[in-house]
């Protein structure tokens, strides 16, 4: 049998000098050569397992995604064994259980598993990351924790999860350390595992949704919802999970009939994560949504996706001493983030900036931020009246929802203040019509509004698996795409979780309210009439801006069509 060092040298993974260094270190201790080479950084896990597979004639799977993992094998091995030994069962055949492991050098592994499971064990090798992903897929996140909680409850005959939760302080816990608190088999650990998994995946939201026979957990990644793999038995712990979430966010644990909103901070390593929690009573229990926000975020219009040709235009608006600028678009289109970027740009010691928001999503140093609270009469309109008595230079109203708020915001802009706000409309040209429908006088709109900016977020092609589209290109309906440039897409890889996309960027349209547009507003022109005139004056529409980013290789045609499907 060839020696490991010889195999690695013959395959060109290491050289003789590296082997000499590793052997010299091995003589001083009792470590195996493979581990020493790993520790020295001469080889990686994949190269070691491949070499050992060749040496010992044991199958090696660099990827488990193409391997058919049998359901009966998964059911035969408890989750606690899987997580403890970091293995994944592949199949059972004639009393022989085939498992994949990334730790072939552990001599006691097979004996321990054989002793506990009463199967003859056959091993294959696979990278640790592949095994970890397979465990999540087939057992679900926190499967060992769920299994442990239910076992303890069955043995004690008491709902231990609920007891454990209600013994805690029912007050807001400002910072929870996910690494430290995930030490015991408990609902606390389970919730922390769900949070940690979502944060590491880069998710913006976690949805916990009960139904008749299951609890579905989903996370939103780059604007799209994906199922989080969780064990089926998590449904038995739904109430306890919701109670734990309420405790860390300072909500009323006993109240289950009313919607509630709260906030909390958790710590993951050296990062603090801000959470916004909302619960909603449904037919089968409370639905919870956790919004995940970083506590420190740099806001820069260029980084958000605004092109150089438009940055000067936007900066010109936000440097004006008065007027109102509206950001428009549906929920989740990045309006608030863009507003924060504008406020960050003009934030300086010589300016007083006040905001009224629902909710306050990010904390901005040097800016006075007020939380909307209708329960005590603090509405947007009431707050706006009070803000004027605090001598502000710039104000932000989180959203114009009604006539009173719209009128106050516009009249404030006319009295020498710069105001930012948002509207829910499909495009920029519909915004003035929306204000008129609310009952605002056309003269007030034409006199106060500097610009309407409509925005959407499109997913960015993953740079790790970016490839040119060839056959699909000819089938595209847009003439501009058939005649100019190259079109790209993401093939799908581990870096982007096989979605083909990683991150998002803004596409937008800017309607400058100049004399021509003011004239149309005064005449109560329709949105289509305003749009036609704006295009004559050079406005680039949402979809056109999207095509521009397709041509630059930033996003795909399908993504542009998805987010601009309402535009004709």
Coordinates of C-alpha atoms in Angstrom, one line a residue:
X1 CA 0.0 0.0 0.0
X2 CA 1.4 3.3 -1.0
X3 CA 2.2 5.8 1.7
X4 CA 0.1 9.0 2.1
X5 CA 3.1 11.3 1.5
X6 CA 4.0 9.5 -1.7
X7 CA 0.4 9.7 -3.0
X8 CA 0.3 13.5 -2.3
X9 CA 3.7 14.1 -4.0
X10 CA 2.8 12.0 -7.1
X11 CA -0.4 13.9 -7.5
X12 CA 1.4 17.2 -7.3
X13 CA -0.4 18.4 -4.1
X14 CA 2.7 18.8 -2.0
X15 CA 6.5 18.8 -2.7
X16 CA 9.3 16.9 -1.1
X17 CA 10.3 19.8 1.1
X18 CA 6.8 20.2 2.5
X19 CA 6.6 16.5 3.3
X20 CA 10.0 16.7 5.0
X21 CA 8.7 19.5 7.3
X22 CA 5.6 17.5 8.1
X23 CA 7.5 14.3 8.9
X24 CA 9.9 16.2 11.1
X25 CA 7.0 17.6 13.1
X26 CA 5.4 14.2 13.3
X27 CA 8.5 12.8 15.0
X28 CA 8.1 15.3 17.8
X29 CA 4.6 14.2 18.6
X30 CA 1.9 11.6 18.0
X31 CA -0.3 13.3 15.4
X32 CA -1.2 11.7 12.1
X33 CA 0.6 13.0 9.0
X34 CA -2.7 14.0 7.3
X35 CA -3.7 16.3 10.2
X36 CA -0.2 17.8 10.4
X37 CA -0.3 18.6 6.6
X38 CA -3.8 20.2 7.2
X39 CA -2.6 22.3 10.2
X40 CA 0.4 23.5 8.2
X41 CA -1.8 24.6 5.3
X42 CA 0.0 22.4 2.8
X43 CA -3.2 20.6 1.8
X44 CA -6.9 21.2 2.2
X45 CA -9.6 18.8 3.4
X46 CA -10.6 17.8 -0.1
X47 CA -7.1 16.9 -1.1
X48 CA -6.5 14.9 2.1
X49 CA -9.7 12.8 1.7
X50 CA -9.0 12.2 -2.0
X51 CA -5.5 10.9 -1.1
X52 CA -6.8 8.7 1.7
X53 CA -9.5 7.3 -0.5
X54 CA -6.8 6.3 -3.0
X55 CA -4.6 4.9 -0.3
X56 CA -7.3 2.8 1.5
X57 CA -9.6 2.1 -1.5
X58 CA -12.6 3.7 0.3
X59 CA -15.1 5.7 -1.9
X60 CA -14.8 9.5 -1.7
X61 CA -17.6 11.8 -2.7
X62 CA -16.5 15.5 -3.2
X63 CA -20.2 16.4 -3.4
X64 CA -23.2 14.8 -1.8
X65 CA -25.7 16.8 -3.7
X66 CA -25.9 14.2 -6.5
X67 CA -26.0 11.3 -4.1
X68 CA -29.3 9.6 -3.5
X69 CA -29.8 9.6 0.3
X70 CA -32.4 7.0 1.2
X71 CA -35.3 8.1 3.5
X72 CA -35.2 4.8 5.5
X73 CA -31.5 5.5 6.4
X74 CA -32.3 9.0 7.6
X75 CA -35.2 7.7 9.8
X76 CA -33.0 4.9 11.2
X77 CA -30.4 7.3 12.7
X78 CA -31.4 9.8 15.4
X79 CA -30.5 13.4 14.9
X80 CA -28.4 13.5 18.1
X81 CA -26.0 10.9 16.6
X82 CA -25.8 12.8 13.4
X83 CA -24.9 16.1 14.9
X84 CA -22.5 14.5 17.5
X85 CA -20.5 12.4 15.1
X86 CA -20.9 14.7 12.1
X87 CA -22.1 11.9 9.8
X88 CA -24.9 11.5 7.3
X89 CA -26.5 8.1 6.6
X90 CA -26.8 7.2 2.9
X91 CA -28.5 3.8 2.7
X92 CA -29.4 0.6 4.6
X93 CA -28.8 -2.7 2.8
X94 CA -28.8 -6.2 4.5
X95 CA -28.2 -4.9 8.0
X96 CA -25.4 -2.7 6.7
X97 CA -25.6 1.1 7.2
X98 CA -23.6 3.2 4.8
X99 CA -22.5 6.5 6.3
X100 CA -20.5 9.4 4.9
X101 CA -18.0 11.0 7.3
X102 CA -15.3 13.7 7.0
X103 CA -13.3 12.2 9.9
X104 CA -11.7 9.0 8.5
X105 CA -8.8 9.2 11.0
X106 CA -11.0 8.8 14.1
X107 CA -10.6 5.1 15.0
X108 CA -13.3 5.1 17.6
X109 CA -16.0 6.5 15.3
X110 CA -17.1 3.2 13.8
X111 CA -17.1 1.3 17.1
X112 CA -19.2 4.0 18.8
X113 CA -21.8 4.1 16.0
X114 CA -21.9 0.3 15.7
X115 CA -22.4 -0.1 19.5
X116 CA -25.3 2.4 19.6
X117 CA -27.1 1.6 16.3
X118 CA -26.6 -2.2 16.1
X119 CA -25.8 -2.0 12.3
X120 CA -22.7 -3.1 10.4
X121 CA -21.1 0.1 9.3
X122 CA -19.7 0.9 5.9
X123 CA -18.1 4.3 5.4
X124 CA -17.6 6.6 2.5
X125 CA -15.8 9.9 2.8
X126 CA -17.1 13.4 2.0
X127 CA -16.1 17.0 2.9
X128 CA -17.4 18.3 6.2
X129 CA -19.2 21.2 4.5
X130 CA -21.1 18.7 2.3
X131 CA -22.1 16.6 5.3
X132 CA -23.2 19.7 7.2
X133 CA -25.4 20.8 4.3
X134 CA -26.9 17.3 3.9
X135 CA -27.7 17.2 7.7
X136 CA -29.6 20.5 7.4
X137 CA -31.4 19.3 4.3
X138 CA -32.5 15.9 5.6
X139 CA -32.8 16.5 9.3
X140 CA -33.5 20.2 9.5
X141 CA -31.9 23.0 11.4
X142 CA -32.0 22.3 15.2
X143 CA -33.2 18.7 14.7
X144 CA -31.0 17.5 17.6
X145 CA -32.3 20.2 19.8
X146 CA -36.0 19.4 19.0
X147 CA -35.3 15.7 19.6
X148 CA -33.7 16.4 22.9
X149 CA -36.5 18.7 24.2
X150 CA -39.2 16.2 23.2
X151 CA -37.3 13.3 24.8
X152 CA -36.9 15.2 28.1
X153 CA -40.6 16.1 28.1
X154 CA -41.6 12.5 27.4
X155 CA -39.4 11.3 30.3
X156 CA -40.6 13.9 32.8
X157 CA -44.2 13.9 31.6
X158 CA -44.2 17.7 31.8
X159 CA -44.0 20.4 29.1
X160 CA -40.4 21.3 30.1
X161 CA -40.0 23.8 27.2
X162 CA -42.9 25.9 28.5
X163 CA -41.7 25.7 32.1
X164 CA -38.2 26.8 31.1
X165 CA -39.5 29.8 29.2
X166 CA -41.8 31.1 31.9
X167 CA -39.0 30.9 34.5
X168 CA -37.2 33.6 32.6
X169 CA -37.5 37.3 33.2
X170 CA -40.4 38.6 31.1
X171 CA -38.6 41.8 30.2
X172 CA -36.6 43.0 27.2
X173 CA -33.2 41.4 26.8
X174 CA -31.2 44.0 24.9
X175 CA -28.3 41.8 23.8
X176 CA -28.3 38.0 23.5
X177 CA -25.1 36.2 22.6
X178 CA -26.1 33.4 20.2
X179 CA -22.8 31.6 20.6
X180 CA -22.9 31.5 24.4
X181 CA -26.6 30.7 24.8
X182 CA -26.6 27.8 22.4
X183 CA -25.1 25.4 24.9
X184 CA -28.0 23.3 26.2
X185 CA -30.8 21.3 24.7
X186 CA -33.6 23.9 25.0
X187 CA -36.0 26.1 23.2
X188 CA -33.6 29.0 23.8
X189 CA -30.9 27.1 21.9
X190 CA -33.4 26.2 19.1
X191 CA -34.4 29.8 18.5
X192 CA -30.8 30.8 18.6
X193 CA -30.0 28.2 16.0
X194 CA -32.7 29.5 13.7
X195 CA -31.5 33.1 14.1
X196 CA -27.8 32.2 13.6
X197 CA -28.5 30.1 10.5
X198 CA -30.5 33.0 8.9
X199 CA -27.9 35.6 9.8
X200 CA -25.1 33.5 8.4
X201 CA -27.1 33.0 5.2
X202 CA -27.5 36.7 4.8
X203 CA -31.3 36.6 5.2
X204 CA -33.3 39.8 5.9
X205 CA -36.4 38.1 7.4
X206 CA -37.4 34.9 9.2
X207 CA -41.1 33.8 8.8
X208 CA -42.5 31.3 11.3
X209 CA -45.9 30.2 9.9
X210 CA -48.2 27.6 11.7
X211 CA -50.8 25.6 9.8
X212 CA -53.0 22.6 10.7
X213 CA -50.3 19.9 10.7
X214 CA -47.0 21.6 10.4
X215 CA -45.0 24.8 11.1
X216 CA -43.2 26.2 8.2
X217 CA -40.0 28.3 8.7
X218 CA -38.9 30.5 5.8
X219 CA -36.2 33.1 5.3
X220 CA -36.0 35.9 2.8
X221 CA -32.8 36.1 0.9
X222 CA -32.3 38.8 -1.7
X223 CA -36.0 39.5 -1.7
X224 CA -37.1 35.9 -2.3
X225 CA -38.6 33.6 0.3
X226 CA -36.9 30.1 0.8
X227 CA -37.9 27.3 3.1
X228 CA -35.6 26.7 6.0
X229 CA -35.2 22.9 6.5
X230 CA -36.5 22.2 9.9
X231 CA -37.6 18.9 11.6
X232 CA -41.3 18.0 11.3
X233 CA -41.6 17.7 15.1
X234 CA -40.9 21.4 15.5
X235 CA -44.7 21.8 15.3
X236 CA -44.9 20.5 18.9
X237 CA -42.7 23.4 20.1
X238 CA -44.4 26.2 18.1
X239 CA -46.0 27.9 21.2
X240 CA -42.7 27.7 23.1
X241 CA -40.7 29.2 20.2
X242 CA -43.1 32.1 19.9
X243 CA -42.9 32.7 23.7
X244 CA -39.1 32.8 23.5
X245 CA -39.2 35.3 20.7
X246 CA -41.6 37.4 22.7
X247 CA -39.4 37.3 25.7
X248 CA -36.3 38.5 23.9
X249 CA -38.2 41.4 22.2
X250 CA -40.1 42.5 25.3
X251 CA -43.6 41.5 24.2
X252 CA -46.5 40.3 26.3
X253 CA -46.1 36.5 26.4
X254 CA -49.6 35.9 27.7
X255 CA -51.4 38.0 25.0
X256 CA -52.1 35.7 22.0
X257 CA -55.2 37.5 20.5
X258 CA -53.6 40.8 19.4
X259 CA -50.8 41.6 17.0
X260 CA -47.6 42.8 18.7
X261 CA -44.4 44.5 17.6
X262 CA -41.1 44.6 19.4
X263 CA -37.4 44.8 18.9
X264 CA -34.2 43.1 20.3
X265 CA -30.5 42.9 19.8
X266 CA -28.5 39.7 19.5
X267 CA -24.8 39.1 19.3
X268 CA -23.2 36.8 16.8
X269 CA -19.4 36.7 17.3
X270 CA -18.3 40.3 17.3
X271 CA -21.3 41.5 15.4
X272 CA -24.5 43.0 16.9
X273 CA -27.7 42.3 14.9
X274 CA -30.8 44.4 15.4
X275 CA -34.1 42.5 15.2
X276 CA -37.6 43.8 14.6
X277 CA -40.3 41.3 15.7
X278 CA -43.9 41.2 14.7
X279 CA -46.5 38.6 15.7
X280 CA -50.0 38.0 14.3
X281 CA -52.7 35.7 15.6
X282 CA -53.9 33.2 13.0
X283 CA -56.2 30.2 12.8
X284 CA -53.5 27.8 14.0
X285 CA -51.5 29.9 16.4
X286 CA -49.3 33.0 16.1
X287 CA -47.4 33.8 13.0
X288 CA -44.1 35.6 13.7
X289 CA -41.8 37.6 11.4
X290 CA -38.3 38.6 12.5
X291 CA -36.7 41.4 10.5
X292 CA -32.9 41.1 10.7
X293 CA -31.0 44.4 10.5
X294 CA -27.3 45.2 11.0
X295 CA -26.8 47.8 13.7
X296 CA -24.1 49.5 11.7
X297 CA -24.6 50.1 8.0
X298 CA -22.9 52.4 5.6
X299 CA -25.4 54.3 3.5
X300 CA -24.1 55.4 0.1
X301 CA -26.2 56.2 -2.9
X302 CA -23.5 54.9 -5.3
X303 CA -23.2 51.6 -3.5
X304 CA -27.0 51.3 -3.5
X305 CA -26.9 51.2 -7.3
X306 CA -27.5 54.8 -8.4
X307 CA -25.4 55.6 -11.5
X308 CA -23.0 58.5 -11.7
X309 CA -25.2 60.3 -14.3
X310 CA -28.0 60.5 -11.8
X311 CA -26.1 61.0 -8.5
X312 CA -25.4 64.7 -9.4
X313 CA -29.1 65.2 -10.0
X314 CA -30.2 63.6 -6.7
X315 CA -27.5 65.4 -4.7
X316 CA -28.8 68.6 -6.3
X317 CA -32.3 67.9 -4.9
X318 CA -31.2 67.0 -1.4
X319 CA -28.9 70.1 -1.0
X320 CA -31.8 72.5 -1.6
X321 CA -33.0 74.4 1.4
X322 CA -36.7 73.6 0.9
X323 CA -39.1 71.4 -1.1
X324 CA -40.2 67.8 -0.8
X325 CA -38.8 64.6 -2.3
X326 CA -40.9 61.5 -2.5
X327 CA -39.6 57.9 -2.8
X328 CA -42.2 55.6 -4.3
X329 CA -42.5 51.8 -4.6
X330 CA -43.9 48.8 -3.0
X331 CA -42.9 47.4 0.4
X332 CA -39.4 46.0 0.3
X333 CA -38.2 48.1 -2.6
X334 CA -35.5 49.8 -0.6
X335 CA -37.2 53.2 -0.2
X336 CA -36.2 53.7 3.5
X337 CA -32.6 52.7 2.8
X338 CA -32.4 55.2 0.0
X339 CA -33.9 57.9 2.3
X340 CA -31.3 57.1 5.0
X341 CA -28.6 57.4 2.4
X342 CA -29.9 60.9 1.4
X343 CA -30.0 61.9 5.1
X344 CA -26.5 60.6 5.8
X345 CA -25.2 62.6 2.8
X346 CA -26.5 65.9 4.1
X347 CA -26.1 65.1 7.8
X348 CA -23.7 67.7 9.4
X349 CA -23.3 69.7 12.6
X350 CA -25.0 72.8 11.2
X351 CA -28.2 71.0 10.3
X352 CA -31.1 69.8 12.6
X353 CA -32.6 66.7 11.1
X354 CA -35.7 65.0 12.6
X355 CA -37.5 61.9 11.4
X356 CA -40.8 60.2 12.3
X357 CA -40.8 56.6 11.3
X358 CA -42.8 53.3 11.6
X359 CA -40.6 51.6 12.6
X360 CA -37.2 53.1 13.2
X361 CA -35.2 50.6 11.1
X362 CA -31.7 52.0 11.5
X363 CA -30.2 54.3 14.1
X364 CA -28.4 57.3 12.6
X365 CA -25.9 59.2 14.7
X366 CA -26.6 63.0 14.8
X367 CA -30.2 62.7 13.7
X368 CA -33.3 62.9 16.0
X369 CA -35.5 59.9 15.3
X370 CA -39.1 59.6 16.5
X371 CA -41.1 56.3 16.6
X372 CA -44.6 56.4 15.3
X373 CA -47.0 55.3 18.1
X374 CA -50.8 55.8 17.4
X375 CA -51.7 54.1 20.8
X376 CA -50.6 57.3 22.5
X377 CA -51.8 59.6 19.7
X378 CA -48.3 60.0 18.1
X379 CA -49.3 59.8 14.5
X380 CA -47.3 61.1 11.5
X381 CA -49.5 64.2 11.4
X382 CA -49.2 65.0 15.2
X383 CA -45.5 64.3 15.2
X384 CA -45.0 66.6 12.2
X385 CA -46.7 69.5 14.0
X386 CA -44.5 69.0 17.0
X387 CA -41.3 68.6 14.9
X388 CA -41.9 72.1 13.5
X389 CA -41.5 73.6 17.0
X390 CA -38.0 72.0 17.3
X391 CA -36.5 74.3 14.6
X392 CA -35.6 71.6 12.1
X393 CA -33.8 72.2 8.8
X394 CA -34.6 68.8 7.3
X395 CA -37.5 66.4 8.1
X396 CA -38.3 62.9 7.1
X397 CA -41.9 61.5 7.3
X398 CA -41.7 57.7 7.0
X399 CA -44.8 57.5 4.9
X400 CA -47.6 59.7 3.6
X401 CA -50.8 57.6 4.3
X402 CA -53.6 60.1 4.5
X403 CA -54.7 63.6 3.5
X404 CA -53.8 65.3 6.8
X405 CA -50.2 64.0 6.7
X406 CA -49.8 64.8 3.0
X407 CA -51.0 68.4 3.5
X408 CA -48.8 69.0 6.5
X409 CA -45.7 67.6 4.8
X410 CA -46.3 69.7 1.6
X411 CA -47.1 72.9 3.5
X412 CA -44.0 72.3 5.6
X413 CA -41.9 72.1 2.4
X414 CA -43.4 75.4 1.3
X415 CA -42.4 77.2 4.5
X416 CA -38.7 76.7 4.0
X417 CA -38.0 73.1 5.1
X418 CA -36.5 70.2 3.1
X419 CA -38.8 67.2 3.5
X420 CA -38.4 63.5 2.6
X421 CA -41.2 61.0 2.5
X422 CA -42.5 57.9 0.8
X423 CA -45.6 56.9 -1.2
X424 CA -46.9 53.5 -2.3
X425 CA -47.3 53.8 -6.0
X426 CA -46.1 51.7 -8.9
X427 CA -44.1 54.3 -10.7
X428 CA -42.9 57.9 -10.3
X429 CA -45.5 59.4 -12.7
X430 CA -48.4 58.0 -10.7
X431 CA -47.3 59.7 -7.5
X432 CA -48.7 63.2 -8.3
X433 CA -52.0 61.6 -9.3
X434 CA -52.1 59.7 -6.0
X435 CA -51.6 63.0 -4.1
X436 CA -54.4 64.6 -6.0
X437 CA -56.6 61.6 -5.3
X438 CA -56.0 62.1 -1.6
X439 CA -57.4 65.6 -1.9
X440 CA -54.3 67.8 -2.2
X441 CA -54.6 71.0 -4.2
X442 CA -52.7 70.7 -7.6
X443 CA -51.1 74.0 -6.9
X444 CA -49.6 72.7 -3.6
X445 CA -48.1 69.6 -5.4
X446 CA -46.7 71.6 -8.2
X447 CA -45.2 74.3 -5.9
X448 CA -43.6 72.0 -3.3
X449 CA -42.4 68.7 -4.9
X450 CA -38.9 68.7 -6.3
X451 CA -38.9 65.1 -7.6
X452 CA -40.6 61.7 -7.4
X453 CA -38.1 58.8 -7.4
X454 CA -39.5 55.3 -8.0
X455 CA -37.4 52.4 -7.0
X456 CA -37.2 48.6 -7.2
X457 CA -34.5 46.1 -6.1
X458 CA -33.2 43.5 -8.6
X459 CA -30.9 40.6 -7.7
X460 CA -27.3 40.8 -8.8
X461 CA -25.7 37.9 -10.8
X462 CA -23.4 35.8 -8.6
X463 CA -19.8 36.7 -9.6
X464 CA -18.6 33.2 -8.7
X465 CA -20.8 31.4 -11.3
X466 CA -21.5 34.1 -13.8
X467 CA -21.7 32.9 -17.4
X468 CA -22.8 34.3 -20.8
X469 CA -26.2 33.5 -22.1
X470 CA -26.1 32.4 -25.7
X471 CA -29.2 30.4 -26.9
X472 CA -31.5 32.2 -24.6
X473 CA -30.4 35.6 -25.9
X474 CA -32.1 35.2 -29.2
X475 CA -35.4 34.4 -27.6
X476 CA -35.5 37.7 -25.6
X477 CA -38.4 39.9 -26.6
X478 CA -36.7 43.3 -26.2
X479 CA -35.1 44.5 -29.4
X480 CA -32.3 46.3 -27.6
X481 CA -31.2 43.0 -26.0
X482 CA -31.1 41.2 -29.3
X483 CA -28.9 43.8 -30.9
X484 CA -26.5 45.0 -28.3
X485 CA -23.9 43.6 -25.9
X486 CA -23.6 40.3 -24.0
X487 CA -26.2 38.9 -21.6
X488 CA -25.2 37.0 -18.5
X489 CA -26.7 34.8 -15.9
X490 CA -25.6 32.9 -12.7
X491 CA -25.3 29.2 -13.3
X492 CA -25.7 28.5 -9.6
X493 CA -23.0 27.5 -7.1
X494 CA -22.4 27.1 -3.4
X495 CA -21.5 30.7 -2.9
X496 CA -25.1 31.8 -4.0
X497 CA -26.8 28.7 -2.6
X498 CA -27.5 27.6 -6.3
X499 CA -29.8 30.6 -6.9
X500 CA -27.5 32.3 -9.5
X501 CA -27.8 35.6 -7.6
X502 CA -26.0 37.2 -4.7
X503 CA -27.0 40.6 -3.4
X504 CA -29.3 43.2 -4.8
X505 CA -29.0 46.6 -6.5
X506 CA -31.5 49.4 -7.2
X507 CA -33.2 50.3 -10.5
X508 CA -35.1 53.5 -10.5
X509 CA -36.7 56.3 -12.4
X510 CA -36.5 60.0 -11.5
X511 CA -39.3 62.3 -12.4
X512 CA -38.0 65.9 -12.0
X513 CA -40.9 68.3 -11.4
X514 CA -39.9 71.0 -13.8
X515 CA -42.1 73.7 -15.4
X516 CA -43.5 71.2 -18.0
X517 CA -44.5 68.6 -15.4
X518 CA -45.9 71.4 -13.1
X519 CA -48.1 72.5 -15.9
X520 CA -49.5 69.0 -16.4
X521 CA -50.1 68.6 -12.6
X522 CA -52.0 71.9 -12.5
X523 CA -54.2 70.5 -15.4
X524 CA -54.7 67.3 -13.4
X525 CA -53.2 65.2 -16.2
X526 CA -53.3 61.5 -16.0
X527 CA -50.2 59.4 -15.1
X528 CA -49.8 58.2 -18.7
X529 CA -49.8 61.8 -20.0
X530 CA -47.2 62.8 -17.4
X531 CA -45.1 59.7 -18.3
X532 CA -45.1 60.5 -22.0
X533 CA -44.0 64.0 -21.3
X534 CA -41.3 62.9 -18.9
X535 CA -39.9 60.5 -21.5
X536 CA -39.8 63.3 -24.0
X537 CA -37.8 65.3 -21.6
X538 CA -35.3 62.4 -21.1
X539 CA -36.6 60.4 -18.2
X540 CA -35.3 56.8 -18.1
X541 CA -38.0 54.4 -16.9
X542 CA -37.6 51.6 -14.4
X543 CA -37.6 48.9 -17.1
X544 CA -35.1 50.9 -19.3
X545 CA -32.8 51.3 -16.3
X546 CA -33.2 47.6 -15.7
X547 CA -32.2 46.8 -19.3
X548 CA -29.2 49.0 -18.8
X549 CA -28.0 46.9 -15.9
X550 CA -28.6 43.8 -17.9
X551 CA -26.4 45.1 -20.6
X552 CA -23.7 45.9 -18.0
X553 CA -23.8 42.3 -16.8
X554 CA -25.2 43.2 -13.4
X555 CA -28.5 41.4 -13.5
X556 CA -30.6 39.2 -15.8
X557 CA -33.6 39.9 -18.1
X558 CA -35.8 37.6 -16.1
X559 CA -35.1 39.6 -12.9
X560 CA -35.9 42.9 -14.6
X561 CA -39.2 41.5 -16.0
X562 CA -40.1 40.1 -12.5
X563 CA -39.8 43.4 -10.7
X564 CA -41.2 45.7 -13.5
X565 CA -44.1 43.5 -14.6
X566 CA -46.6 46.2 -13.8
X567 CA -44.9 48.6 -16.2
X568 CA -46.2 48.7 -19.8

